[in-house]
Coordinates of C-alpha atoms and ligand atoms in Angstrom, one line a residue:
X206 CA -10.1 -47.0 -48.3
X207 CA -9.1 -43.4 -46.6
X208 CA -6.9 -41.6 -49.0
X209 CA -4.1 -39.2 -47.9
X210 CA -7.1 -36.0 -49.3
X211 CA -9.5 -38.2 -46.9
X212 CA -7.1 -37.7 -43.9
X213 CA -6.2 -34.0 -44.0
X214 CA -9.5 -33.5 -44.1
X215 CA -10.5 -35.8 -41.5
X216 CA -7.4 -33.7 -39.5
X217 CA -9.0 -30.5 -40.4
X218 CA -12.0 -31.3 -39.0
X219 CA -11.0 -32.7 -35.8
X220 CA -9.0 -29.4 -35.6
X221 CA -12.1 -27.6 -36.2
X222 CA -13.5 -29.7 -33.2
X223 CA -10.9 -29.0 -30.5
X224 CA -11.0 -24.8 -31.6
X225 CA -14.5 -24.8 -31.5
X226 CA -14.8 -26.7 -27.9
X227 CA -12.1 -24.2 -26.6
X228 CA -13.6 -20.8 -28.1
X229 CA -16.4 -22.0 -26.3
X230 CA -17.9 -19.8 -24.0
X231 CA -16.4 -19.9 -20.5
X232 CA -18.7 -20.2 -17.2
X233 CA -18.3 -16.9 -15.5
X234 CA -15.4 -17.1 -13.3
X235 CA -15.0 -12.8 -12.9
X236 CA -15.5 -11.7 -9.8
X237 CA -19.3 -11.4 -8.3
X238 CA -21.1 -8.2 -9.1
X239 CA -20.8 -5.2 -6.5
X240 CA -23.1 -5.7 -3.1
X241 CA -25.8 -3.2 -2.9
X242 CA -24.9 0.1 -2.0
X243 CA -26.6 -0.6 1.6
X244 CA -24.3 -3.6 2.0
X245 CA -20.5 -0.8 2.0
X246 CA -22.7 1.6 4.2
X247 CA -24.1 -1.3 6.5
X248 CA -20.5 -2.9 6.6
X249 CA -18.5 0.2 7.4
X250 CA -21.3 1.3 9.8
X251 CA -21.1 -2.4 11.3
X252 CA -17.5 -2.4 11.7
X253 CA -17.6 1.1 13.2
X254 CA -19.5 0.1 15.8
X255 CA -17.8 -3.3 16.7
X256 CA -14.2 -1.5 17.3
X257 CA -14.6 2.1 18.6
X258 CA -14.7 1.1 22.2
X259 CA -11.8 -0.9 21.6
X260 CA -8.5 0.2 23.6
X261 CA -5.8 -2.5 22.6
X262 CA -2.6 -1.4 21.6
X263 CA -0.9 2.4 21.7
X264 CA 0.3 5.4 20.0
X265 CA 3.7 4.8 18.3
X266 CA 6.0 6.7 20.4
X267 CA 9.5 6.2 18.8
X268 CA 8.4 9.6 16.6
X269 CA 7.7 11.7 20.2
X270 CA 4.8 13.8 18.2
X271 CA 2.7 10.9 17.2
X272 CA 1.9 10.4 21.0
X273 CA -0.1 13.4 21.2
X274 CA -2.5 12.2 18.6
X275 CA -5.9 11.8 20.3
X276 CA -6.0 7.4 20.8
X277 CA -9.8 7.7 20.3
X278 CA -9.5 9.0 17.2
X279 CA -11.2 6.1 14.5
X280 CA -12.4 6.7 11.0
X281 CA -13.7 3.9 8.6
X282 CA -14.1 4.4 4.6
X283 CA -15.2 2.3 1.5
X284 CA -14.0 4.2 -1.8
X285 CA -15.3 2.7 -5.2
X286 CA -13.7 2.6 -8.1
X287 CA -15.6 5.8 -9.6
X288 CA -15.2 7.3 -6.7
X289 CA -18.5 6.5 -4.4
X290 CA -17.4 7.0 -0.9
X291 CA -19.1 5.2 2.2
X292 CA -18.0 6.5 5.7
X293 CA -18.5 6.4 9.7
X294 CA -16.6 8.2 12.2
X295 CA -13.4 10.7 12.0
X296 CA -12.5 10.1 8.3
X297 CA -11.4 13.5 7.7
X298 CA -8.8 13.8 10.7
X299 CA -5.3 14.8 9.0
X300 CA -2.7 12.6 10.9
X301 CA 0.6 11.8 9.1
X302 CA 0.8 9.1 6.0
X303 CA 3.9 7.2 7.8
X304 CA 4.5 4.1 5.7
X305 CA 0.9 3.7 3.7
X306 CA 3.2 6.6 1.5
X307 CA 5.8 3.8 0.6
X308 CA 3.8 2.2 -2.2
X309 CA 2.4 5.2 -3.8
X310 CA 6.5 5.8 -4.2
X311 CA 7.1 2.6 -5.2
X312 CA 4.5 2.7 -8.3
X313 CA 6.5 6.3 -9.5
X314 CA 10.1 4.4 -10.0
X315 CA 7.6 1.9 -12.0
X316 CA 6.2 4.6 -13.7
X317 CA 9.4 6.9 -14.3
X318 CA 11.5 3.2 -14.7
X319 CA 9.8 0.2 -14.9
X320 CA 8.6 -2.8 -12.4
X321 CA 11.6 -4.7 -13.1
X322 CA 14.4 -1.8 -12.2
X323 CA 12.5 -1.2 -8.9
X324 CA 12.9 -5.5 -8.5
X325 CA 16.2 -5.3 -9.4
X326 CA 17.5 -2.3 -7.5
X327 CA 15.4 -2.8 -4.0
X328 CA 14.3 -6.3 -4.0
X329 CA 10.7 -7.8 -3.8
X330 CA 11.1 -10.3 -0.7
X331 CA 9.3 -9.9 2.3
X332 CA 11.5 -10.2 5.4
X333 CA 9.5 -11.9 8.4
X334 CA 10.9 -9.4 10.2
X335 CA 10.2 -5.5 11.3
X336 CA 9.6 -2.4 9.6
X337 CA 13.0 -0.9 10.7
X338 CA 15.4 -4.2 11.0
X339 CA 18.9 -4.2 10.7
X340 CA 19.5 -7.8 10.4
X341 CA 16.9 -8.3 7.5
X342 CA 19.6 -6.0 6.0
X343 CA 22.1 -8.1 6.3
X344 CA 20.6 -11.5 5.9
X345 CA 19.0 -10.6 2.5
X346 CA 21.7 -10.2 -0.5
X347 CA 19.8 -7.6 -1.4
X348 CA 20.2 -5.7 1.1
X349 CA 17.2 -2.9 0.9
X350 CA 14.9 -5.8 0.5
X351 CA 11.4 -4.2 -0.3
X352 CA 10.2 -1.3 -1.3
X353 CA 7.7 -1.4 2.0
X354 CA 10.4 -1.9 4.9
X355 CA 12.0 1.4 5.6
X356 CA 15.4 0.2 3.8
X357 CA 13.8 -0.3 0.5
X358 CA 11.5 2.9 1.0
X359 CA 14.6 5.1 1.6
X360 CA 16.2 3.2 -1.2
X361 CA 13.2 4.1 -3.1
X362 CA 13.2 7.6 -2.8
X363 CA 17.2 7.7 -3.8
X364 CA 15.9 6.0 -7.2
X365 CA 13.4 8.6 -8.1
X366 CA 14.9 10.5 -11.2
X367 CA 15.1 14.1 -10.0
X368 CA 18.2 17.1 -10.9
X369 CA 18.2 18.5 -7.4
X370 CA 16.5 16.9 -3.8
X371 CA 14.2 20.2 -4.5
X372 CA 13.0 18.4 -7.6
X373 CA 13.2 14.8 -5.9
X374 CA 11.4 15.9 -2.9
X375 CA 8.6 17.9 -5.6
X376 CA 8.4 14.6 -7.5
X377 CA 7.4 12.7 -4.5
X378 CA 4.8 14.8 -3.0
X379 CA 3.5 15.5 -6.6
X380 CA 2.5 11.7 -6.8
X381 CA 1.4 11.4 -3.7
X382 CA -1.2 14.2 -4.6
X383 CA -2.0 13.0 -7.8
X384 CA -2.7 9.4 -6.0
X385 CA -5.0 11.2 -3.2
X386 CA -6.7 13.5 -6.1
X387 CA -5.6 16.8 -3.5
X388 CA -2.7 18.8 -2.5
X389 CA -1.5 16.9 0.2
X390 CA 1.1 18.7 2.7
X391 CA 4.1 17.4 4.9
X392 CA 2.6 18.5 8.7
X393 CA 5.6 19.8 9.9
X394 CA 5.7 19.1 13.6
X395 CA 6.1 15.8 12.7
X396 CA 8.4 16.3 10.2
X397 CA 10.9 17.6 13.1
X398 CA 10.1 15.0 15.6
X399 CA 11.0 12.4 13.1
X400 CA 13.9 13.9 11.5
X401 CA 15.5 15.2 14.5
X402 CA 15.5 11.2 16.0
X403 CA 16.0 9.2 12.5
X404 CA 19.2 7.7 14.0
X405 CA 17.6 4.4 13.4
X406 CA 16.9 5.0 9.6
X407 CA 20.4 7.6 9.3
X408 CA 22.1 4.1 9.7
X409 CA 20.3 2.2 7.2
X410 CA 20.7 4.9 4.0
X411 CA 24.3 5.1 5.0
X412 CA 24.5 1.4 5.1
X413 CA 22.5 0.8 2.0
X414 CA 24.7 3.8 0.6
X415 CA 28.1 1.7 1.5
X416 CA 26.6 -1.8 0.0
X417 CA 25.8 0.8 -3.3
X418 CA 22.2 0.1 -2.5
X419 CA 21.3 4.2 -2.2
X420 CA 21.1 5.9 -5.5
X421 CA 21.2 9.5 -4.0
X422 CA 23.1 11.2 -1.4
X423 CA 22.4 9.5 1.6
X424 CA 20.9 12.5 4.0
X425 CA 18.9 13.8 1.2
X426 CA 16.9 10.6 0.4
X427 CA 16.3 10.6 4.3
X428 CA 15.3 13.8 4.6
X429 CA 12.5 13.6 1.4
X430 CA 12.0 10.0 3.0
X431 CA 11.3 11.7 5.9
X432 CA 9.0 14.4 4.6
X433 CA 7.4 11.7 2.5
X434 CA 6.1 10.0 6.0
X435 CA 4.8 13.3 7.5
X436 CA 2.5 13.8 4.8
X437 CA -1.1 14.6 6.4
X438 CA -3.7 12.6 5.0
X439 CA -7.4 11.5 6.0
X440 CA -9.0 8.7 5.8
X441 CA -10.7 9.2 3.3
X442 CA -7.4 10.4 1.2
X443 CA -6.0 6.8 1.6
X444 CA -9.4 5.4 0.5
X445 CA -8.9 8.0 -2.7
X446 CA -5.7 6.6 -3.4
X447 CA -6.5 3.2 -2.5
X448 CA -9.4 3.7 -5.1
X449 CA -6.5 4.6 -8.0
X450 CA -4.9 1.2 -7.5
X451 CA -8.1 -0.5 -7.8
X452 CA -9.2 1.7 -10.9
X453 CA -5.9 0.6 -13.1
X454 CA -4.0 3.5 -11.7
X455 CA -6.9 6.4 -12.4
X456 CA -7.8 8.5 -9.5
X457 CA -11.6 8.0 -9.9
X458 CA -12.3 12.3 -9.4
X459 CA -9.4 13.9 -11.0
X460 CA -9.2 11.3 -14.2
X461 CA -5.7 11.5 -13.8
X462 CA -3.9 8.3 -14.8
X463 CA -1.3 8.1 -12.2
X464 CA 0.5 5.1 -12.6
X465 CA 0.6 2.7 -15.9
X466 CA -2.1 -0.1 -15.4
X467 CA 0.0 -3.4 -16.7
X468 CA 2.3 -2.2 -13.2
X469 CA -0.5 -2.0 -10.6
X470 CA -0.4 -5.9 -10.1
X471 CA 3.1 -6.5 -9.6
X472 CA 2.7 -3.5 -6.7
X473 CA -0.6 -5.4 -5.3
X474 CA 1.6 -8.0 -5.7
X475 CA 4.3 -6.3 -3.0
X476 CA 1.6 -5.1 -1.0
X477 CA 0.0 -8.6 -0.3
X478 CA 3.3 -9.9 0.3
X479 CA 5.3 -7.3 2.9
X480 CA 2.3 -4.8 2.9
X481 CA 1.5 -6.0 7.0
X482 CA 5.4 -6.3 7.9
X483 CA 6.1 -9.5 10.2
X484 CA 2.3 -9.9 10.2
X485 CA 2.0 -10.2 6.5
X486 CA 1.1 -14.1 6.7
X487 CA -1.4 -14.1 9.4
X488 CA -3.1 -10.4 7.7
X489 CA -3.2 -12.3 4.1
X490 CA -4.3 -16.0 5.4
X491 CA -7.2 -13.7 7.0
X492 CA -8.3 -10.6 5.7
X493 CA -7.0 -12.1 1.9
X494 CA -6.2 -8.4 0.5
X495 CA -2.8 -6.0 -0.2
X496 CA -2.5 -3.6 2.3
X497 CA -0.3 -1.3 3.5
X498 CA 0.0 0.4 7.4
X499 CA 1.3 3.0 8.8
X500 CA 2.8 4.0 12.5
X501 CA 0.3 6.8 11.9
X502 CA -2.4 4.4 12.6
X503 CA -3.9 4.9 8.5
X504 CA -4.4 1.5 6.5
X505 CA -5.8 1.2 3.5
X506 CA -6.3 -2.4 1.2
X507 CA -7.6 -2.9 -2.0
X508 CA -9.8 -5.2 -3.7
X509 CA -8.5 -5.3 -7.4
X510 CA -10.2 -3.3 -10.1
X511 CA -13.3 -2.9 -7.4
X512 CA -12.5 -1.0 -4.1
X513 CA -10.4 0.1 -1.6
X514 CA -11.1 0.1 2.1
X515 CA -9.6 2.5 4.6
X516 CA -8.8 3.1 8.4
X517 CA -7.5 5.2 10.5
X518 CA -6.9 4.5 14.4
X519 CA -3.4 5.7 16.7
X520 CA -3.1 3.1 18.9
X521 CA -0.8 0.0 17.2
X522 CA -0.1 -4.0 18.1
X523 CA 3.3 -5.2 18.5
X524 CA 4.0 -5.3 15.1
X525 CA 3.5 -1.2 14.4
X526 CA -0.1 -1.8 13.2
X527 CA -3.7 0.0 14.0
X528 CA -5.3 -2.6 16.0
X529 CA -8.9 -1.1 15.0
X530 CA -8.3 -0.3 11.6
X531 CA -7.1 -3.9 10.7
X532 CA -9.8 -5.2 12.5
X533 CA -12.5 -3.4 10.6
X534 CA -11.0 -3.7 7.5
X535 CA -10.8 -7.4 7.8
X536 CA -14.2 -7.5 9.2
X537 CA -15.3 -5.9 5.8
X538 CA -13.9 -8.0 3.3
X539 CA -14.9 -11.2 5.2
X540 CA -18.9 -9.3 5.5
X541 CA -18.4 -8.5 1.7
X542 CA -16.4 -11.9 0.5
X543 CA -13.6 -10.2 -1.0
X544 CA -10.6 -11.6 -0.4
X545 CA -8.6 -12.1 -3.3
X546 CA -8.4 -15.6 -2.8
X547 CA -12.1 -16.3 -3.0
X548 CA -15.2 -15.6 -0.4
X549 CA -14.9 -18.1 2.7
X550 CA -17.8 -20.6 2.1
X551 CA -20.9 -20.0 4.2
Ligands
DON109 O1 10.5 5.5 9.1 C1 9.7 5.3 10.0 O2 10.0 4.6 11.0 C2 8.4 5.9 9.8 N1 8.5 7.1 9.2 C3 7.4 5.0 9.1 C4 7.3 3.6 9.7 C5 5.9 3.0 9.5 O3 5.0 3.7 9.3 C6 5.8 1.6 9.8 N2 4.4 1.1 9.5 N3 3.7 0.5 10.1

């Protein structure tokens, strides 16, 4: 006879079962150990090779200055989490940041706010549609859209808490430092070739501004928006500050945390899904990894909590994109299987 005593304890025990089959130890899932240092040098070296004779595509030309960059110009990094850098050809060229700043501004209204203030005052969609549309504008309730898309990056600036556009424009350059582990500075000729013809993005903050989706006056988050994109960086400064996202938000020299690690996911998150503009879907279903270009002809993409990978190249596809640095970058994760969804089988 099984007495009620007999069947708590009988319950207890196959309790004790199902606990102790689920604290069980997992089969390893995490991802596969680092390749060998040979394998970034080998890789970068590799994709070097394959895409420096490579002429597709041309200089942005909307900003007149970026046309006198030298087209030839290529560059190719690996930076590790701590901060191991693996190089071929012109990776410390300074040319101007362009978009690859918009996420870095992004992560400080997470930082200063949170990742749910940036969601709810730009927007999180990607639009299928260019860097600079109008009608993505419109279509989208939200109006600014993304922080990546020149709307939501404007917007973005507007949101960063700052007293005067002295301290806004401070505030911005600041991160962007702190993400690159230098003192970056705004190269100035480019500054006045853009500014001087931002009709195109004059239109947006004062639309954004008139839906109440600018949080600033609307010629002063241009202008810092502006200055913002004519940051000069290297190569290798978009690998460092690739690098940060991948090390939880620490720049792997300086130490400094930069951004709070619980929000560097929802930004990979961003990256991977408007990081590439209209070419989003064809960059994730094959390179697998957040991004984020810029008419400059930089790139950078991160593999989370391991690497970054960086690239620099003028001439751009349709879409505003460096034609050799998204080709060497996606040669490199396929060559190192890193794609966030899983290795391609051999
Ligand atoms: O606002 C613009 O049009 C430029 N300062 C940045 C655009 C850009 O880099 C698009 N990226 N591929």
């Amino acid at each position: 006879m099984i007495t009620n005593k007999r069947v708590s304890i009988l319950t207890a025990l196959a309790a004790a079962t199902v606990l102790s089959v689920a604290a069980a130890p997992a089969i390893a899932r995490g991802p596969a150990p680092d390749p060998a240092v040979k394998d970034f040098q080998r890789v970068v070296d590799a994709a070097y090779a394959k895409y420096k004779d490579l002429k597709d595509g041309k200089n942005a030309d909307y900003i007149p200055i970026l046309t006198e960059t030298p087209s030839d110009l290529f560059g190719v990094v690996i930076v590790t989490k701590d901060g191991k850098v693996y190089s071929a050809g012109d990776v410390d060229y300074v040319f101007s940041i362009q978009s690859v700043s918009k996420p870095f501004t992004a992560a400080l209204v997470m930082t200063q706010q949170s990742p749910a203030v940036l969601k709810e005052k730009i927007g999180v969609e990607p639009t299928g549609l260019p860097f600079n549309s109008k009608l993505a504008l419109d279509i989208y309730k939200a109006h600014s859209v993304n922080p990546l898309v020149n709307a939501g990056a404007i917007a973005a600036v507007s949101l960063v808490q700052a007293s005067s556009e002295a301290d806004r424009w401070s505030k911005v350059s600041q991160n962007l430092s702190d993400f690159a582990g230098r003192p970056l500075t705004v190269l100035e000729k480019v500054y006045d070739s853009e500014y001087s013809t931002a009709w195109g993005n004059r239109g947006i903050a004062n639309l954004l501004y008139n839906w109440g989706r600018l949080y600033s006056d609307p010629e002063e988050a241009l202008r810092v928006y502006t200055r913002e994109c004519s940051v000069g960086v290297s190569a290798r400064d978009l690998g460092l500050m690739g690098a940060t996202l991948a090390n939880g938000g620490v720049n792997p020299v300086t130490k400094k945390q930069v951004m709070h690690a619980r929000d560097v996911p929802e930004l990979l998150a961003v990256m991977a899904t408007a990081g590439f503009y209209d070419e989003s879907g064809d960059w994730m279903y094959t390179a697998g990894l957040p991004a984020k270009t810029g008419v400059g002809g930089g790139i950078v993409a991160v593999v989370p909590g391991r690497f970054a990978i960086a690239a620099f190249s003028p001439r751009l596809n349709e879409a505003g994109n460096s034609v050799r640095s998204l080709n060497a970058i996606r040669d490199i994760a396929g060559e190192l299987g890193v794609g966030v969804f899983g290795a391609n089988p051999e």
